[in-house]
Amino acid sequence: MFIEGYKMLKLCFKKCGALCINDALLASIKIVADTPVQPVAWNTWNDKRKQLSFSYCQSRFYQVRRLHVSAIINNLKDKKQSDPIIINKKPEDVMVQSGNEESVTETERTTSSAVGKPQIFKQAQLSQPLVRPSSLPDHDPKRITEESRKLERKARAVFDKIATEKGASKPTFIYAINEYISKDTLYRRGALEFIYAGLSEMKRFGVNRDLTAYKALIQCFPEEKMIPRNVWQVEFMHYPRQQQCGIDLMEQMEQSAVIPDDEFGVLLKNRFGSTAHVTRKYRRMMYWLPKFKNMNPYPVPYDMPNDPIELALLMLKRMCVDEKTKYNVIKTVEMEDSPEEDTFIVSAQSPTQQQLISQHKTGQPLFVEGPFPVYMRYVGKRYFLLRGEPNINSLMKQKKLEEEEEKEENLFEWVNFYEENYKEIKPVLSVHEQEDSTILGLCITGTSTKSSVVAWIRWLEKSNPNLAQTPVLFKLISPNSETDVIGDNRPFTELKKL
Amino acid sequence: MSTQSQRFISVKNKKIILTLLVVPSRNFTISQRASSVIIYQRNKKGTDEPPKKLPFRKALIEGFKQFGPESKKFIQEQKEAYAFNPMLSAEHGNYEVLYRFDKKAEVDRWIVSTDKDYKGGESSANFTFTKNRTGLFHGYLCKEVPKDGVTKYAGYANISNLTPRKSFNRETHWDWSLYNCMLFRVRGDGRPYVIVLGCKFDYDVNWLNRWSCPLFTRGGPYWQIAKIPFSKFYISHHGRIQDRQEYPILSLVNSLGITVMDAAEGPFALEIDSISLMYDINLTGKHAYELYQDKNYEGQN
């Protein structure tokens, strides 16, 4: 009976697009439960068909798909390693297509971020590819027709084919676009779907931070056809889907820190005119983004280097206030005969800091703290520091004299140069002597482990002989614990109260 | 809607009628398109929740309880207002410390919110009092987008002060009009943070106006003092930067927040010692961004 009902429903939905058989399955269970055992009359089916109209089905389709995906992920979360994982993937999933490789990487990405331990589920995903989300924007499902779904599949197939055949890179991405343009010379049918597909494929091809790729993509739209001819067309968003697509493209540019140039503007103007919503967005971007680009007083390079040593050097140079700081790159293999691990250490220490170490009393301990996070654009690293207790006496003296200077009573009491006692002169402190700690050196290591930091201290002992005689305490934070502040200024604040 | 449904409900279900009358008709006409624009704001946060209201009897009891202490506060305020000697002008270098986080009570005057609170992500954050007698804004910024089909981006955490209030729980605001820049003594992790200012506006069109400016940190163990002139703050509405810029209305400021929402996923930490206001004669009172009207931005042409 169930199968019969299902067949009937399938027939029903063939007429209205057959988009959401998944949904129809759900509905059929309900309907079959309600109806008598005898085969159902066509009329009643017809009524049900009216209820489940095309637009309703389409909007339900998205809900069901979302539920479906989340159910699969929840399923994965609940299963243990030993359990065989069964994903209730129905063959009716209309959106399933494309090669296996791509969908596997997609699933890896989604689950590794959602679940703490991704390696458990890897095997299951290899056998059962997940549904790849559509590249068309989800917020307006009523406007997306079956035709545009078809065109989207076609556009994705172009990218998939070229990625598998020629590899994913910038030239192949441009090649794929040229292939589309050369085929659709006259009407540029499916340009919108092609651009959306291209936008979603950009990360895979590694061109999401490349302006030329965006320029190539916007050229899929036909020239002159979509330029509004009067004020009404301008305000009512002439060719709204195409304009929204252009806006989405520029939003992706914003998100990946790509600033358009004049040439991009000319390309837009030739397609949408100078007054359309897209061009307005372009003008806004051209006004604000170059302003924000140069706002950072501690500048960051546009392209971050791939070499971890170079990156660590850049980060240390940004962190260190002292301009005389010397940076050294040390390889543990070269330094020691039998190193515990093969990594690099980038050390930063200035002559002032070396002097501070030489003045340090050998009875008092020094501390190594870390790892603390540092960021540059989207890259994060962890650094360690060598510090001593704060130089409380001179800090207090400096503070006291500063306060006395500011007092109104002492404003007009001038001290003659010859009468001045040398003990009353404000001590000059280096930038490294802060209230909470005296900073004696910074480092970034390749592995951020304790053994690498110990190697760093051993290396420092060569240039700082005093360090070999002082006890050094390691206060390392485990990665699970909460981040703590640097140093400790309690002794200073307690003295200040007295 | 409510009048129609009243006819069909019998007298027994009086409660249902009442609820139908109370619920505004907007509940029945929620637009399905996420791209549609709604000007009407239900609350000052810009969310779709109705403003919280205590039941009448509870509110009455609470009111009686608070009446004594609140009226004491009121009298104290009046006395202060009488004896208050206001600053009429500021000279170069005059400053006022807004927040110095050297007590736990000062840190508790700030609230933390992340995208997780609104089911828009998985970031977590905390604002704690540290052993250094400073406030530490730390947590984990997660860029993972929730699978609800609507959210596009995720990953932000924010701290902001509690709205300043006078006696009888009346909202009030600060007057910063004497000063022209803000000072932050911070120790960050290299990320850019955003300073957000909000004002006390009466009409809902303005409720979501915010002035913001990035606070760049250099990272590392050294303290830095960042000086941000008010002229650098740009106005945005509902998170969208506006074409027509305005100087922040400094006589009406009532909220100050620090947000982290940059590209890097991972733990973040910003140690804040103090936040203060200053008058600097070298800074011009002019807005940093052009205030002229460009017909192209208006879209008429």
Short mmCIF file of C-alpha atoms in Angstrom, two decimals, chain A residues 66 69 73 110 113-114 138-140 142 234-235 248 251 255 275 280 283-284 287-288 291-292 295-298 318-321 353 373-375 377-378 382-383 385 431-432 434 436 439 442 482-490 493 497, chain B residues 32-35 126 130-134 136 138 144 147-149 152-153 187 189-191 213-214 216-224 232 234 240-243 245 262-269 271 288-290 296-299 301:
data_model
loop_
_atom_site.label_atom_id
_atom_site.label_comp_id
_atom_site.label_asym_id
_atom_site.label_seq_id
_atom_site.Cartn_x
_atom_site.Cartn_y
_atom_site.Cartn_z
CA ARG A 66 18.54 21.40 6.11
CA VAL A 69 22.02 17.50 6.67
CA ILE A 73 25.81 15.31 11.26
CA THR A 110 32.11 20.36 7.69
CA SER A 113 34.76 21.96 12.38
CA ALA A 114 31.56 20.58 13.85
CA ASP A 138 19.20 30.34 -0.17
CA HIS A 139 17.28 33.35 0.99
CA ASP A 140 14.83 33.58 -1.85
CA LYS A 142 10.67 31.01 -4.63
CA VAL A 234 16.96 52.28 -11.76
CA GLU A 235 14.93 52.47 -8.57
CA ASP A 248 27.06 39.06 -3.73
CA GLU A 251 30.52 41.10 -0.88
CA GLN A 255 35.12 39.37 2.89
CA THR A 275 23.34 54.28 -11.65
CA ARG A 280 26.49 52.18 -6.20
CA ARG A 283 31.41 53.32 -5.46
CA ARG A 284 30.92 52.79 -1.74
CA TYR A 287 35.36 55.18 -1.08
CA TRP A 288 35.73 53.20 2.14
CA LYS A 291 40.65 54.41 3.58
CA PHE A 292 40.56 51.37 5.86
CA MET A 295 44.53 52.64 8.79
CA ASN A 296 46.63 50.11 10.69
CA PRO A 297 49.61 51.74 12.47
CA TYR A 298 51.23 48.31 12.78
CA ARG A 318 55.82 43.74 14.99
CA MET A 319 55.75 42.90 18.69
CA CYS A 320 59.12 44.26 19.79
CA VAL A 321 59.04 47.92 20.74
CA GLN A 353 67.72 43.34 27.62
CA PRO A 373 48.61 33.94 21.04
CA VAL A 374 49.64 36.50 18.38
CA TYR A 375 47.83 37.15 15.14
CA ARG A 377 45.68 38.94 9.43
CA TYR A 378 44.26 35.40 9.50
CA ARG A 382 52.16 31.41 19.80
CA TYR A 383 55.10 33.08 21.49
CA LEU A 385 58.81 35.26 26.81
CA VAL A 431 60.78 50.22 27.73
CA HIS A 432 61.26 46.67 28.96
CA GLN A 434 57.01 47.48 33.10
CA ASP A 436 54.09 43.78 35.95
CA ILE A 439 60.75 41.59 29.73
CA LEU A 442 60.85 36.87 23.16
CA GLU A 482 42.23 29.50 29.94
CA THR A 483 44.55 32.24 28.79
CA ASP A 484 46.29 34.09 31.57
CA VAL A 485 47.73 37.58 31.71
CA ILE A 486 51.42 38.27 31.28
CA GLY A 487 53.45 39.01 34.40
CA ASP A 488 52.24 39.97 37.83
CA ASN A 489 52.05 43.51 39.18
CA ARG A 490 50.71 42.67 42.64
CA THR A 493 50.35 47.73 43.59
CA LYS A 497 49.12 51.42 48.72
CA GLN B 32 9.51 35.01 4.48
CA ARG B 33 12.21 36.77 2.55
CA ALA B 34 15.34 37.40 4.51
CA SER B 35 16.28 40.19 2.14
CA ASN B 126 34.62 36.12 28.96
CA THR B 130 42.95 39.47 36.62
CA LYS B 131 45.74 39.35 39.15
CA ASN B 132 47.32 42.36 37.44
CA ARG B 133 44.28 44.42 38.48
CA THR B 134 43.13 44.75 34.91
CA LEU B 136 40.93 40.62 30.47
CA HIS B 138 39.38 36.67 26.26
CA GLU B 144 31.87 28.12 11.83
CA LYS B 147 23.49 25.38 9.32
CA ASP B 148 20.22 27.29 9.41
CA GLY B 149 20.34 28.26 5.76
CA LYS B 152 26.27 33.69 6.06
CA TYR B 153 29.07 34.69 8.41
CA ARG B 187 47.81 44.93 25.72
CA ASP B 189 47.21 39.96 20.66
CA GLY B 190 47.73 41.61 17.27
CA ARG B 191 44.11 41.47 16.19
CA CYS B 213 36.42 52.76 14.87
CA PRO B 214 39.06 50.01 14.83
CA PHE B 216 44.65 48.09 16.31
CA THR B 217 46.83 46.14 18.68
CA ARG B 218 50.45 45.17 18.08
CA GLY B 219 50.52 42.00 20.15
CA GLY B 220 53.24 40.97 22.56
CA PRO B 221 53.93 41.74 26.20
CA TYR B 222 54.33 45.53 25.89
CA TRP B 223 51.56 47.92 26.94
CA GLN B 224 50.30 50.38 24.38
CA LYS B 232 37.56 58.96 13.13
CA TYR B 234 32.11 56.36 11.30
CA ARG B 240 25.94 48.74 7.51
CA ILE B 241 28.19 51.73 6.98
CA GLN B 242 26.24 54.81 5.90
CA ASP B 243 26.76 57.09 2.92
CA GLN B 245 28.31 60.48 7.72
CA ASP B 262 38.30 39.66 12.47
CA ALA B 263 39.28 36.97 10.01
CA ALA B 264 41.39 34.75 12.26
CA GLU B 265 39.83 31.83 14.05
CA GLY B 266 41.31 30.99 17.44
CA PRO B 267 41.75 32.22 20.99
CA PHE B 268 41.94 35.95 21.59
CA ALA B 269 42.95 38.03 24.59
CA GLU B 271 43.98 43.10 28.51
CA ALA B 288 37.62 62.67 9.11
CA TYR B 289 35.25 61.52 6.39
CA GLU B 290 33.69 63.76 3.79
CA ASN B 296 25.59 59.52 -6.95
CA TYR B 297 25.34 58.03 -3.50
CA GLU B 298 21.72 59.07 -3.30
CA GLY B 299 21.11 57.12 -6.46
CA ASN B 301 21.45 61.12 -10.93
#
